[in-house]
Amino acid sequence: MLQLTDAHDECIAPYRLCYLTSWDGTTSRGCWVREEANIRARFPDSDDKLVPVIDFRRTTLAEYRNAALE
């Protein structure tokens, strides 16, 4: 599961903090940025992940806040 946040933490703007959780429960921290119709996520221990924006679903909290990807 790829989770996007608004936090910058160790990510250099315009990148923001994201988390990648695998089937075995391990979680990696990375940085993400929107590139047109895709999200590019970078993680220190793997290749970049490029995911179409249409593949994302908002969390319940994001829906409550009416948050959307910029």
mmCIF file of C-alpha atoms in Angstrom:
data_model
loop_
_atom_site.group_PDB
_atom_site.id
_atom_site.type_symbol
_atom_site.label_atom_id
_atom_site.label_comp_id
_atom_site.label_asym_id
_atom_site.label_seq_id
_atom_site.Cartn_x
_atom_site.Cartn_y
_atom_site.Cartn_z
ATOM 1 C CA MET A 1 0.000 0.000 0.000
ATOM 2 C CA LEU A 2 1.328 3.436 -0.920
ATOM 3 C CA GLN A 3 0.240 6.233 1.437
ATOM 4 C CA LEU A 4 0.823 9.890 0.555
ATOM 5 C CA THR A 5 1.128 12.689 3.112
ATOM 6 C CA ASP A 6 1.402 16.481 3.010
ATOM 7 C CA ALA A 7 4.459 16.453 5.304
ATOM 8 C CA HIS A 8 7.853 17.402 3.897
ATOM 9 C CA ASP A 9 10.086 16.050 6.709
ATOM 10 C CA GLU A 10 13.306 14.887 5.016
ATOM 11 C CA CYS A 11 11.877 15.387 1.498
ATOM 12 C CA ILE A 12 13.041 18.383 -0.524
ATOM 13 C CA ALA A 13 10.152 20.476 -1.901
ATOM 14 C CA PRO A 14 8.139 19.867 -4.002
ATOM 15 C CA TYR A 15 8.492 16.245 -2.783
ATOM 16 C CA ARG A 16 6.421 15.137 0.205
ATOM 17 C CA LEU A 17 6.653 12.228 2.609
ATOM 18 C CA CYS A 18 5.089 8.860 1.709
ATOM 19 C CA TYR A 19 5.035 5.351 3.112
ATOM 20 C CA LEU A 20 5.118 2.026 1.289
ATOM 21 C CA THR A 21 3.795 -0.951 3.255
ATOM 22 C CA SER A 22 4.396 -4.443 1.882
ATOM 23 C CA TRP A 23 2.492 -7.703 2.392
ATOM 24 C CA ASP A 24 4.837 -8.756 5.205
ATOM 25 C CA GLY A 25 4.042 -5.586 7.166
ATOM 26 C CA THR A 26 7.338 -3.765 6.667
ATOM 27 C CA THR A 27 7.071 -0.047 5.922
ATOM 28 C CA SER A 28 9.520 2.147 3.995
ATOM 29 C CA ARG A 29 9.612 5.949 4.087
ATOM 30 C CA GLY A 30 10.076 7.784 0.820
ATOM 31 C CA CYS A 31 9.223 10.975 -1.015
ATOM 32 C CA TRP A 32 6.551 11.599 -3.638
ATOM 33 C CA VAL A 33 5.690 14.234 -6.226
ATOM 34 C CA ARG A 34 2.912 14.545 -8.773
ATOM 35 C CA GLU A 35 4.059 14.442 -12.391
ATOM 36 C CA GLU A 36 1.030 15.280 -14.536
ATOM 37 C CA ALA A 37 -1.273 12.230 -14.393
ATOM 38 C CA ASN A 38 1.142 10.161 -12.268
ATOM 39 C CA ILE A 39 2.641 10.022 -8.798
ATOM 40 C CA ARG A 40 6.392 9.374 -8.656
ATOM 41 C CA ALA A 41 7.482 7.878 -5.329
ATOM 42 C CA ARG A 42 11.163 7.495 -4.439
ATOM 43 C CA PHE A 43 12.383 5.096 -1.784
ATOM 44 C CA PRO A 44 16.018 4.713 -0.672
ATOM 45 C CA ASP A 45 16.012 0.907 -0.942
ATOM 46 C CA SER A 46 14.200 0.430 -4.287
ATOM 47 C CA ASP A 47 13.551 1.887 -7.725
ATOM 48 C CA ASP A 48 11.117 4.761 -8.251
ATOM 49 C CA LYS A 49 7.452 3.799 -8.328
ATOM 50 C CA LEU A 50 5.273 5.509 -10.959
ATOM 51 C CA VAL A 51 1.553 5.162 -10.243
ATOM 52 C CA PRO A 52 -1.348 6.730 -12.195
ATOM 53 C CA VAL A 53 -3.338 9.220 -10.086
ATOM 54 C CA ILE A 54 -6.597 7.460 -11.019
ATOM 55 C CA ASP A 55 -5.380 4.384 -9.069
ATOM 56 C CA PHE A 56 -5.495 6.247 -5.728
ATOM 57 C CA ARG A 57 -8.425 6.254 -3.314
ATOM 58 C CA ARG A 58 -8.846 8.835 -0.574
ATOM 59 C CA THR A 59 -8.839 7.741 3.043
ATOM 60 C CA THR A 60 -11.877 8.425 5.207
ATOM 61 C CA LEU A 61 -10.031 11.348 6.791
ATOM 62 C CA ALA A 62 -9.123 12.792 3.369
ATOM 63 C CA GLU A 63 -12.752 12.512 2.290
ATOM 64 C CA TYR A 64 -13.869 14.249 5.493
ATOM 65 C CA ARG A 65 -11.403 17.072 4.827
ATOM 66 C CA ASN A 66 -12.335 17.062 1.130
ATOM 67 C CA ALA A 67 -8.635 16.682 0.327
ATOM 68 C CA ALA A 68 -7.494 15.895 -3.202
ATOM 69 C CA LEU A 69 -4.195 15.451 -5.004
ATOM 70 C CA GLU A 70 -2.962 18.762 -6.415
#
